[in-house]
């Protein structure tokens, strides 16, 4: 199971683009990269998932370089409501979309957006 | 509406008094799990289940029990709660090959 490393915290201002990078040097061939968002006292919420290159949805973009040893979650033009903890997870999608044994959360990155 | 429902949302109990936190999902998901969240420690997995009658320990299983008699339900049992089990608990579910896991609203437990 690939271990991930993220910054503990980040600060930003409203309207800025925020990039949170996650390192996963031991990522396996079958592993996908997934990001979750968690607001205080709420359960985590799925944001985005990718395998390689770039994935974009209505909330965020996920950039994955060719060696896949890291990934960057990009939040465009953040607002105060984006203040949350962001978790990067790496796991085998076949099992881990399923196998909760692989759904391991670390401490995440606490993003604070200021006015 | 697809959801994971936990009950109760808040609970204050005394040391040693057995309690059960219920978790139910309406998405016919195979996989369910329990997490606890404590300040500075992130989310830690307690137990997980890959299907009915199939459960396994997560990172912090001591002091907890689970059962999976039906696909939709995955209760968390504290046979003899202690103050160090005071925490915020989350239940989650996901389906075979699904991209994402769905989380419940959380249960804030205080053991005095």
JSON list of C-alpha atoms in Angstrom, two decimals, chain A residues 14-16 18 20 37-39 45 59 75-86 109-113:
[
{"chain": "A", "resi": 14, "resn": "UNK", "atom": "CA", "xyz": [-10.27, 34.18, -1.90]},
{"chain": "A", "resi": 15, "resn": "UNK", "atom": "CA", "xyz": [-10.04, 34.12, -5.69]},
{"chain": "A", "resi": 16, "resn": "UNK", "atom": "CA", "xyz": [-6.61, 32.50, -5.81]},
{"chain": "A", "resi": 18, "resn": "UNK", "atom": "CA", "xyz": [-4.63, 26.59, -4.79]},
{"chain": "A", "resi": 20, "resn": "UNK", "atom": "CA", "xyz": [-1.92, 20.87, -3.05]},
{"chain": "A", "resi": 37, "resn": "UNK", "atom": "CA", "xyz": [-12.55, 16.92, 1.07]},
{"chain": "A", "resi": 38, "resn": "UNK", "atom": "CA", "xyz": [-13.72, 17.15, 4.66]},
{"chain": "A", "resi": 39, "resn": "UNK", "atom": "CA", "xyz": [-15.46, 20.02, 6.41]},
{"chain": "A", "resi": 45, "resn": "UNK", "atom": "CA", "xyz": [-16.54, 13.79, 0.41]},
{"chain": "A", "resi": 59, "resn": "UNK", "atom": "CA", "xyz": [-14.82, 21.09, -8.70]},
{"chain": "A", "resi": 75, "resn": "UNK", "atom": "CA", "xyz": [-8.67, 24.25, -6.87]},
{"chain": "A", "resi": 76, "resn": "UNK", "atom": "CA", "xyz": [-9.42, 27.22, -9.13]},
{"chain": "A", "resi": 77, "resn": "UNK", "atom": "CA", "xyz": [-10.42, 30.54, -7.58]},
{"chain": "A", "resi": 78, "resn": "UNK", "atom": "CA", "xyz": [-11.05, 29.33, -4.05]},
{"chain": "A", "resi": 79, "resn": "UNK", "atom": "CA", "xyz": [-13.68, 30.84, -1.82]},
{"chain": "A", "resi": 80, "resn": "UNK", "atom": "CA", "xyz": [-14.13, 30.86, 1.95]},
{"chain": "A", "resi": 81, "resn": "UNK", "atom": "CA", "xyz": [-16.29, 27.74, 1.63]},
{"chain": "A", "resi": 82, "resn": "UNK", "atom": "CA", "xyz": [-13.29, 25.78, 0.33]},
{"chain": "A", "resi": 83, "resn": "UNK", "atom": "CA", "xyz": [-11.74, 25.94, 3.79]},
{"chain": "A", "resi": 84, "resn": "UNK", "atom": "CA", "xyz": [-11.46, 22.24, 4.66]},
{"chain": "A", "resi": 85, "resn": "UNK", "atom": "CA", "xyz": [-9.09, 19.33, 5.06]},
{"chain": "A", "resi": 86, "resn": "UNK", "atom": "CA", "xyz": [-8.03, 17.62, 1.84]},
{"chain": "A", "resi": 109, "resn": "UNK", "atom": "CA", "xyz": [-3.87, 19.08, 4.34]},
{"chain": "A", "resi": 110, "resn": "UNK", "atom": "CA", "xyz": [-5.78, 21.75, 6.18]},
{"chain": "A", "resi": 111, "resn": "UNK", "atom": "CA", "xyz": [-6.55, 24.54, 3.74]},
{"chain": "A", "resi": 112, "resn": "UNK", "atom": "CA", "xyz": [-7.52, 27.90, 5.19]},
{"chain": "A", "resi": 113, "resn": "UNK", "atom": "CA", "xyz": [-8.98, 30.45, 2.79]}
]
